[in-house]
PDB file of C-alpha atoms in Angstrom:
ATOM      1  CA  UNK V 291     -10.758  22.151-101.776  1.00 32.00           C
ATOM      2  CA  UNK V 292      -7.582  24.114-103.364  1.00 36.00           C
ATOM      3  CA  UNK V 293      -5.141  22.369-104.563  1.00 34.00           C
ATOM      4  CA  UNK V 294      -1.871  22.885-103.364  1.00 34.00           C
ATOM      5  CA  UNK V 295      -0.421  24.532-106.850  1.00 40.00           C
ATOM      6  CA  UNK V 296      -3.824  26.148-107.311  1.00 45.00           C
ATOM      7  CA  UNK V 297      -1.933  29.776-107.486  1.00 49.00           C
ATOM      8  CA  UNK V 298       1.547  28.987-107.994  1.00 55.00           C
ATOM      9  CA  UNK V 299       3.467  30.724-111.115  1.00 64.00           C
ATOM     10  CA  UNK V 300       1.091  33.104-111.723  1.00 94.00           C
ATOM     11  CA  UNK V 301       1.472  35.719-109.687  1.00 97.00           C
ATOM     12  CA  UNK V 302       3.409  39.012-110.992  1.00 97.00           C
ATOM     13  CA  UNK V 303       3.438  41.198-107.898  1.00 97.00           C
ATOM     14  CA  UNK V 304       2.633  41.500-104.506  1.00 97.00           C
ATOM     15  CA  UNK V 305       1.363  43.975-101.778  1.00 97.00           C
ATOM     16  CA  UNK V 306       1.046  43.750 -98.093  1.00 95.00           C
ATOM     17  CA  UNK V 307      -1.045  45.996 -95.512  1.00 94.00           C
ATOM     18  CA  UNK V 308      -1.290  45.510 -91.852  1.00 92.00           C
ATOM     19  CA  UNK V 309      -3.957  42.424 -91.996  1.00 95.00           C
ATOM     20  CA  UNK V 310      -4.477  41.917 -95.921  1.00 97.00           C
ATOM     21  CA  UNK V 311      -2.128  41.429 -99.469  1.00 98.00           C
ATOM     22  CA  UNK V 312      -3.132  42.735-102.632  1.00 98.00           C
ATOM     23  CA  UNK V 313      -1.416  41.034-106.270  1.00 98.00           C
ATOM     24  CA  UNK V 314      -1.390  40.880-109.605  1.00 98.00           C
ATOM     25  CA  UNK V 315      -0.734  38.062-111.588  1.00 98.00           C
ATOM     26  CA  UNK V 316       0.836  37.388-115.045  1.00 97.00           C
ATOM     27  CA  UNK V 317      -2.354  37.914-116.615  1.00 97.00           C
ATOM     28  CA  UNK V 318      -3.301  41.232-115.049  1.00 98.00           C
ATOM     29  CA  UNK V 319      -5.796  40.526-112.754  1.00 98.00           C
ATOM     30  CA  UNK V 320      -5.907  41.748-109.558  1.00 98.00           C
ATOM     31  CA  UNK V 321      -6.368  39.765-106.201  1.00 98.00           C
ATOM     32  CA  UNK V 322      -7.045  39.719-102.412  1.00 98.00           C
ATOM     33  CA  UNK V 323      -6.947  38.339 -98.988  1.00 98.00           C
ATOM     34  CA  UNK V 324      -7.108  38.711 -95.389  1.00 98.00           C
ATOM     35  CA  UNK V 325      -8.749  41.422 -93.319  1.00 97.00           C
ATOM     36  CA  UNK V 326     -11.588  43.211 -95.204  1.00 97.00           C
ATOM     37  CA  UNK V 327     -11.720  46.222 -92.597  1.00 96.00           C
ATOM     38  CA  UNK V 328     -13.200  49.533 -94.136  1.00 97.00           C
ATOM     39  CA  UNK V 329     -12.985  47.704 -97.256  1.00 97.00           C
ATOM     40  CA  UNK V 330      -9.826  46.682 -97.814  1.00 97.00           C
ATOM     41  CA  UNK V 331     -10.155  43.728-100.171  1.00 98.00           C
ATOM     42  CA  UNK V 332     -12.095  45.666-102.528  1.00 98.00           C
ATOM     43  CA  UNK V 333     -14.399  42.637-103.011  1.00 96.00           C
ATOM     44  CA  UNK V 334     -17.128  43.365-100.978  1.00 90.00           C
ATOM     45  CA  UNK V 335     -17.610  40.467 -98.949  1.00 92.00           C
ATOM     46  CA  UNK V 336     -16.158  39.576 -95.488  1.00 93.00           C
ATOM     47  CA  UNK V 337     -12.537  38.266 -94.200  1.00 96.00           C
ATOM     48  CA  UNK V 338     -10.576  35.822 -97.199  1.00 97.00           C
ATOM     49  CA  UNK V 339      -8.253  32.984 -95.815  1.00 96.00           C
ATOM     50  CA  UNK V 340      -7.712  32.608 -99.902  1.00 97.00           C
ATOM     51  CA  UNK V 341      -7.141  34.800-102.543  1.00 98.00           C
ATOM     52  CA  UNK V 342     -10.579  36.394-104.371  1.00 98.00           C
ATOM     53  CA  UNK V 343     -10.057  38.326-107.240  1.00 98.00           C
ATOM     54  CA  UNK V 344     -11.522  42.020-107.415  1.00 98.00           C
ATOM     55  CA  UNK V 345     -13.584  42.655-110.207  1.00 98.00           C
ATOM     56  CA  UNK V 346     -12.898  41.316-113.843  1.00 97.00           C
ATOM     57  CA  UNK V 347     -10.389  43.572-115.444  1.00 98.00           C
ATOM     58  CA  UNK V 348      -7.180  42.725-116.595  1.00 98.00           C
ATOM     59  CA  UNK V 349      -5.521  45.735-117.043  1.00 98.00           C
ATOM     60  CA  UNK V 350      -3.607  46.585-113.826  1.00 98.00           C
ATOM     61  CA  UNK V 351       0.106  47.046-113.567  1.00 98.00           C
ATOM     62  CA  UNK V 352       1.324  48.458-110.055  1.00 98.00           C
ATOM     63  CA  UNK V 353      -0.261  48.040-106.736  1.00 98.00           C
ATOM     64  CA  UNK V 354       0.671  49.639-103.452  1.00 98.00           C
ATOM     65  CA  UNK V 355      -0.905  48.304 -99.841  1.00 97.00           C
ATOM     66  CA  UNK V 356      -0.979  50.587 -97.163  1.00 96.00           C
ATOM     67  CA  UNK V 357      -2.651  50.148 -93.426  1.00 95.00           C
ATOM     68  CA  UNK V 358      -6.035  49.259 -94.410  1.00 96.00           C
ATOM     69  CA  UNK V 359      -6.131  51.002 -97.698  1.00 97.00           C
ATOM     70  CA  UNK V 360      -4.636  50.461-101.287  1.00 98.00           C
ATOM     71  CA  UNK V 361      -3.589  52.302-104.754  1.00 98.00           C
ATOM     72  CA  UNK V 362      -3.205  50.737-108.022  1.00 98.00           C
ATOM     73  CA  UNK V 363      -2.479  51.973-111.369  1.00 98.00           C
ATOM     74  CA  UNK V 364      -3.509  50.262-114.770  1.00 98.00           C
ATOM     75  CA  UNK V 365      -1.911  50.520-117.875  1.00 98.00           C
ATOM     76  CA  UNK V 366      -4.017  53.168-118.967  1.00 98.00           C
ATOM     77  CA  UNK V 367      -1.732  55.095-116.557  1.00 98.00           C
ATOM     78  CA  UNK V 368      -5.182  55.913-114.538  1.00 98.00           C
ATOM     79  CA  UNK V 369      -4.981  55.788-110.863  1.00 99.00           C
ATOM     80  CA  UNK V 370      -7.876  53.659-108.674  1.00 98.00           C
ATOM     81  CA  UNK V 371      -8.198  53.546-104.704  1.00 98.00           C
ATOM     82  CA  UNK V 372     -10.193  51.324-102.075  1.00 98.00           C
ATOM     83  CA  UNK V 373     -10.208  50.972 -98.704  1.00 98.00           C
ATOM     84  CA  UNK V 374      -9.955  53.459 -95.781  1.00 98.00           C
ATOM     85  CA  UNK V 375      -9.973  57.131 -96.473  1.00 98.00           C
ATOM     86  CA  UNK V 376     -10.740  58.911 -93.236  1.00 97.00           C
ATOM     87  CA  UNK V 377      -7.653  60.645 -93.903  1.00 96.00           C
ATOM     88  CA  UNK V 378      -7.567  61.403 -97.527  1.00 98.00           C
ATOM     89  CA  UNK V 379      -5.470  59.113 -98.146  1.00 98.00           C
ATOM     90  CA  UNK V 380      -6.922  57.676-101.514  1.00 98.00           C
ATOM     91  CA  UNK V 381      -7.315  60.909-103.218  1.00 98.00           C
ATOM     92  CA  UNK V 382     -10.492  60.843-104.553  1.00 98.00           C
ATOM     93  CA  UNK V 383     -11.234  64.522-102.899  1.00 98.00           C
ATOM     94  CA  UNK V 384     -13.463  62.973-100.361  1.00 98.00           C
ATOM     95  CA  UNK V 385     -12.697  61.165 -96.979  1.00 98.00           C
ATOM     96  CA  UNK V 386     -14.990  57.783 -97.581  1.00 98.00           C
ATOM     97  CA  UNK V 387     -13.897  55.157 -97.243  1.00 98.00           C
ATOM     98  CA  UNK V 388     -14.176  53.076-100.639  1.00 98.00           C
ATOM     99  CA  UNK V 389     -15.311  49.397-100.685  1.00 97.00           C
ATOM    100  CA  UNK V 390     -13.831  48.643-104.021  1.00 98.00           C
ATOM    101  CA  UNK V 391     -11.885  50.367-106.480  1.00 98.00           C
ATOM    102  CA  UNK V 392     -12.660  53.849-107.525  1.00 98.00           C
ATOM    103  CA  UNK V 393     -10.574  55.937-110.194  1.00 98.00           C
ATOM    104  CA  UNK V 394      -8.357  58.707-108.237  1.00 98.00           C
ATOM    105  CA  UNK V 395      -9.224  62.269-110.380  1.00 98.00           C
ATOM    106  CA  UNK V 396      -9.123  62.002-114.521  1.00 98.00           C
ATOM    107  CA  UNK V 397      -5.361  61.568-115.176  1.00 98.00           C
ATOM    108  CA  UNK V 398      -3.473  58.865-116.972  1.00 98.00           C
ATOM    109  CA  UNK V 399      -0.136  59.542-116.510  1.00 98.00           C
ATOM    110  CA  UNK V 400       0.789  58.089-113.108  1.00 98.00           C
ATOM    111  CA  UNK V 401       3.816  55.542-113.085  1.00 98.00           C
ATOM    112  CA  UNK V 402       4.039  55.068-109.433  1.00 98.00           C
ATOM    113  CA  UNK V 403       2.695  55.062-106.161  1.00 98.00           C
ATOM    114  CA  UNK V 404       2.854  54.278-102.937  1.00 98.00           C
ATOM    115  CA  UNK V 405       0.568  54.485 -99.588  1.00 97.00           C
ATOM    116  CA  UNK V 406       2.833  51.722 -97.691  1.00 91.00           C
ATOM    117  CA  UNK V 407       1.780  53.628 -94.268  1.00 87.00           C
ATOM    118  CA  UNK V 408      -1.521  54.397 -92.478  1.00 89.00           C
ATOM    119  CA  UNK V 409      -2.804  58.310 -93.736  1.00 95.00           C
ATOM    120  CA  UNK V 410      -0.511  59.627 -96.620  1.00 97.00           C
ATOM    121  CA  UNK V 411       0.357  58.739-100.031  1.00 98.00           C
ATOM    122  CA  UNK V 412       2.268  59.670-103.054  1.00 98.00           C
ATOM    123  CA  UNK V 413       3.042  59.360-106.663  1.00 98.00           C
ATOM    124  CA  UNK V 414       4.968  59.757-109.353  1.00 98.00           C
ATOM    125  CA  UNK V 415       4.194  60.933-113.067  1.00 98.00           C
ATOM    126  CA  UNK V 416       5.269  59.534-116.137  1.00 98.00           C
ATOM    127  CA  UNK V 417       7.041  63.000-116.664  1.00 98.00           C
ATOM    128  CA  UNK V 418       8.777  62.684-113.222  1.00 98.00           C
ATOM    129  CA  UNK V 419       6.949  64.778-111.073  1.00 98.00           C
ATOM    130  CA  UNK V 420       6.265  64.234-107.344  1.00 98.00           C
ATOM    131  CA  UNK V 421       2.737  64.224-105.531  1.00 98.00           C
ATOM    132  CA  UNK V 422       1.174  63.991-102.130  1.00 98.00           C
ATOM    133  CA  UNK V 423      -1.758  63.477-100.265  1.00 98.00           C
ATOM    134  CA  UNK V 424      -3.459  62.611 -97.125  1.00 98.00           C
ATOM    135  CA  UNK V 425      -2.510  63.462 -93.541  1.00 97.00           C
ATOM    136  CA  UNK V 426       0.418  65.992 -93.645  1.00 96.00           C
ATOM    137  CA  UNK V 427       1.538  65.691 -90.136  1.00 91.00           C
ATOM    138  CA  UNK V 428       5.124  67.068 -89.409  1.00 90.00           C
ATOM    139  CA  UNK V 429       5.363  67.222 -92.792  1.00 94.00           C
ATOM    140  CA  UNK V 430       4.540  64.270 -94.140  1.00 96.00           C
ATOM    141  CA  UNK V 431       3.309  65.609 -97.900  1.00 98.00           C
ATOM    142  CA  UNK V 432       6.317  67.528 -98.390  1.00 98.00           C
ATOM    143  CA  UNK V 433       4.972  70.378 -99.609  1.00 96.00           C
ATOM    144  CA  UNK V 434       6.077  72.983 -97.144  1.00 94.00           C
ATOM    145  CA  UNK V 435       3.314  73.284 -94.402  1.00 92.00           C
ATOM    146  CA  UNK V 436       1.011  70.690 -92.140  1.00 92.00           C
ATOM    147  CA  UNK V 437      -2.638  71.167 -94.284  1.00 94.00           C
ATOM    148  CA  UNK V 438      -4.005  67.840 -94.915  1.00 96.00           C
ATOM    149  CA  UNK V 439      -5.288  67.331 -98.709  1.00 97.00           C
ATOM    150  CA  UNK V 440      -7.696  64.730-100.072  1.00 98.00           C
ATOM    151  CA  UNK V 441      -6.120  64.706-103.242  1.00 98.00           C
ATOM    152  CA  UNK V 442      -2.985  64.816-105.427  1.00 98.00           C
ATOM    153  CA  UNK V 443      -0.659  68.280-104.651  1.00 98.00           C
ATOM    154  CA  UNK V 444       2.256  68.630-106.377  1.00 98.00           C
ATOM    155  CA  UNK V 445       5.731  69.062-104.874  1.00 98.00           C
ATOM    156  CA  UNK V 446       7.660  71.133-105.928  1.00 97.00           C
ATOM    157  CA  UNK V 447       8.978  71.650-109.708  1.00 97.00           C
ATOM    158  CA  UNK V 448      11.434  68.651-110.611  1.00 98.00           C
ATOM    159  CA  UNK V 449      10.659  66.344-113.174  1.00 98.00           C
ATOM    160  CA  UNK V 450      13.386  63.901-112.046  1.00 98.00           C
ATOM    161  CA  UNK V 451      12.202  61.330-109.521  1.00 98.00           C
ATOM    162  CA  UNK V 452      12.037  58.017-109.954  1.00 98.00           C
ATOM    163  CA  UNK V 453      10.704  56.154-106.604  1.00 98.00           C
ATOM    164  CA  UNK V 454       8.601  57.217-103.624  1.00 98.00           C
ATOM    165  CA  UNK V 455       7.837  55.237-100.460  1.00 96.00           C
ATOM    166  CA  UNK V 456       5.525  56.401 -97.578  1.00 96.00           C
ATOM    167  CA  UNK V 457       6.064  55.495 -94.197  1.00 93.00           C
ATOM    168  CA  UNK V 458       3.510  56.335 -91.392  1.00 91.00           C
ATOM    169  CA  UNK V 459       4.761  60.063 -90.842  1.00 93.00           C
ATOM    170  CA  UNK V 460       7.149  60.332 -93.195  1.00 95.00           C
ATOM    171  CA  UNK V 461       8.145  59.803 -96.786  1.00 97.00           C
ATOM    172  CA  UNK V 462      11.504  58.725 -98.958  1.00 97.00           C
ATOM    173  CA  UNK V 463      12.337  59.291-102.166  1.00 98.00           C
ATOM    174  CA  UNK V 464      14.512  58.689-104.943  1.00 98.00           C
ATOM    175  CA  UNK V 465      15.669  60.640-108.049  1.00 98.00           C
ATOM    176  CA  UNK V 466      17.029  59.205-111.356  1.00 98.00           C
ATOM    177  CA  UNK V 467      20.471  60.983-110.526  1.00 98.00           C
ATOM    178  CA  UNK V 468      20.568  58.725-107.695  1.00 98.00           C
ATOM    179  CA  UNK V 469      20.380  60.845-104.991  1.00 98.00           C
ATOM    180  CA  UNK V 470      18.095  60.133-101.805  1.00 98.00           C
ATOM    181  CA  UNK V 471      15.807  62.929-100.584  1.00 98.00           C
ATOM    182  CA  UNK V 472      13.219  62.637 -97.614  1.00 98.00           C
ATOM    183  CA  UNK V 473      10.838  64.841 -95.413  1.00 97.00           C
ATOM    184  CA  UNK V 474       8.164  64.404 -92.775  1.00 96.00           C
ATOM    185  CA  UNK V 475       8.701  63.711 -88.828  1.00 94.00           C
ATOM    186  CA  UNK V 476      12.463  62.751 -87.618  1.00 94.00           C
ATOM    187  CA  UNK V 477      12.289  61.658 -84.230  1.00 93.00           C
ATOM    188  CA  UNK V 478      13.908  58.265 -84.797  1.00 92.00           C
ATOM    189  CA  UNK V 479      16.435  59.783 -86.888  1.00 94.00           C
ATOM    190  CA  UNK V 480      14.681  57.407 -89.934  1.00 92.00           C
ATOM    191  CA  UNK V 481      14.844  60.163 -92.848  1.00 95.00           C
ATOM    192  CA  UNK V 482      19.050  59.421 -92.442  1.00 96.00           C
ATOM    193  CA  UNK V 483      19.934  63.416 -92.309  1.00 95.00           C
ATOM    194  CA  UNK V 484      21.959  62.731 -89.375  1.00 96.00           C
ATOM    195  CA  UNK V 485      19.493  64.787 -87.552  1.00 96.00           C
ATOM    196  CA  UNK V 486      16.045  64.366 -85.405  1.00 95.00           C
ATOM    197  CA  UNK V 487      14.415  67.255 -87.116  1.00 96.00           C
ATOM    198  CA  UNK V 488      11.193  67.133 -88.813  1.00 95.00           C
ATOM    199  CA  UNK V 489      11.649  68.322 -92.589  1.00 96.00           C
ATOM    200  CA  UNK V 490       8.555  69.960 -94.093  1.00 96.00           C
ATOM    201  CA  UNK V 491       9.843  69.546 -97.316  1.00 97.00           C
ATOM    202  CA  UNK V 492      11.973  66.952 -99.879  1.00 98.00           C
ATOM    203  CA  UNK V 493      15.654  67.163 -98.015  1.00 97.00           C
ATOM    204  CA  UNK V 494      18.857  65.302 -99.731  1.00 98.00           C
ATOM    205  CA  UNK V 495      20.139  62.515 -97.839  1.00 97.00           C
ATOM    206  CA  UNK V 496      23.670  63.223 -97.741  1.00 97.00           C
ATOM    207  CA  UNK V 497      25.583  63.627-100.983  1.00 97.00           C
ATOM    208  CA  UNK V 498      26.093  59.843-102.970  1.00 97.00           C
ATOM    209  CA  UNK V 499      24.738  59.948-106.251  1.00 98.00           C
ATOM    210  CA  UNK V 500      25.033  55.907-106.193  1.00 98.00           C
ATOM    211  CA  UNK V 501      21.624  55.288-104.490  1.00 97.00           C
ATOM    212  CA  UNK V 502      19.794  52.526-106.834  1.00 96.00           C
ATOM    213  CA  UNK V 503      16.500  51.200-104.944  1.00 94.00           C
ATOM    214  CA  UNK V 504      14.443  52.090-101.403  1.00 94.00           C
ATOM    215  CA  UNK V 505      11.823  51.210 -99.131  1.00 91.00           C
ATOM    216  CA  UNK V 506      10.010  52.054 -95.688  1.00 87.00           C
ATOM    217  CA  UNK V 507       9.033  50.531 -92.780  1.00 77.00           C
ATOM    218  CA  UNK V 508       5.961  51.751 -90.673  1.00 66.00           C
ATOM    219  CA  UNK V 509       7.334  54.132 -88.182  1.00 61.00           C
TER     220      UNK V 509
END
């Protein structure tokens, strides 16, 4: 049995998809439960009413869960995907899905990410740039037109964002002046531009400079 404190004051962050959590705790490990659908847990064995931890290493620092896949980033500043890809979502240049984690590209410079929806993701640079990838419906990627990509695009040229948060079609983001910008589909009105208009590319969200933390929902 587990005792009731078994994981208590341990833990150092935590994820959640649509039927599984990813976390790391203090000691940089990196853990999972739930759902194991396309590979979600990244441990390679079935559904987890407990938490299992993936692999050995204990090195990771940020962790993003989307629908049924994930993103994390370790220390190194290298990026590492698992789950489903059918969309591109992970990066990796492929569209398999991944079972456990597998390094995203060569780099080791990413700072942030986020794949909080179900088919697109993005990141951030330790030198502030923005990237994309996935399903680009509407949108989505930000980079102008609708192509899907299986791995990182930049956007644009700035070198001044700070946070980016994916929703299922759409994507917000925040810059270090404190200004909000967003872009993919706008039916709802949820990228805030006072409009239902689709934006196919980062827009600014009215004109405070005051803006200090964000996040997404699903639709």
């Amino acid at each position: 049995s587990i005792s009731s404190n078994a994981f208590s004051q341990c833990w150092q962050s935590i994820s959640s998809g649509d039927n599984h959590s990813i976390a790391i705790k203090t000691n940089g490990t990196l853990w999972s439960w739930g759902s194991n659908g396309f590979g979600s847990l990244g441990t390679g064995v079935p559904n987890s009413y407990t938490p299992l931890q993936i692999g050995t290493d204990r090195d990771w620092k940020f962790i993003s869960a989307g629908l049924l896949q994930n993103l994390a980033i370790k220390n190194d500043g290298s990026l590492w995907g698992w789950g489903y890809n059918g969309k591109g979502q992970l990066g990796d240049g492929t569209n398999v899905n991944r079972t456990s984690p597998i390094r995203i590209g060569s780099d080791s410079d990413w700072e942030f990410v986020s794949t909080t929806g179900s088919g697109h993701s993005a990141g951030i640079k330790t030198d502030g740039t923005l990237w994309t990838w996935g399903e680009n419906i509407v949108g989505t990627l930000g980079n102008g037109n609708n192509t899907n990509t299986n791995a990182p695009g930049k956007v644009g040229t700035e070198t001044d964002w700070k946070e980016v948060y994916t929703g299922n079609t759409y994507t917000i983001a925040l810059k270090t002046d404190g200004t909000i910008w967003a872009w993919g589909i706008n039916p709802s009105g949820q990228l805030g531009d006072g409009t239902n208009i689709a934006k196919t590319s980062p827009t600014q969200i009215g004109p405070a400079t005051d803006w200090n933390q964000i996040s997404t929902g699903v639709e």
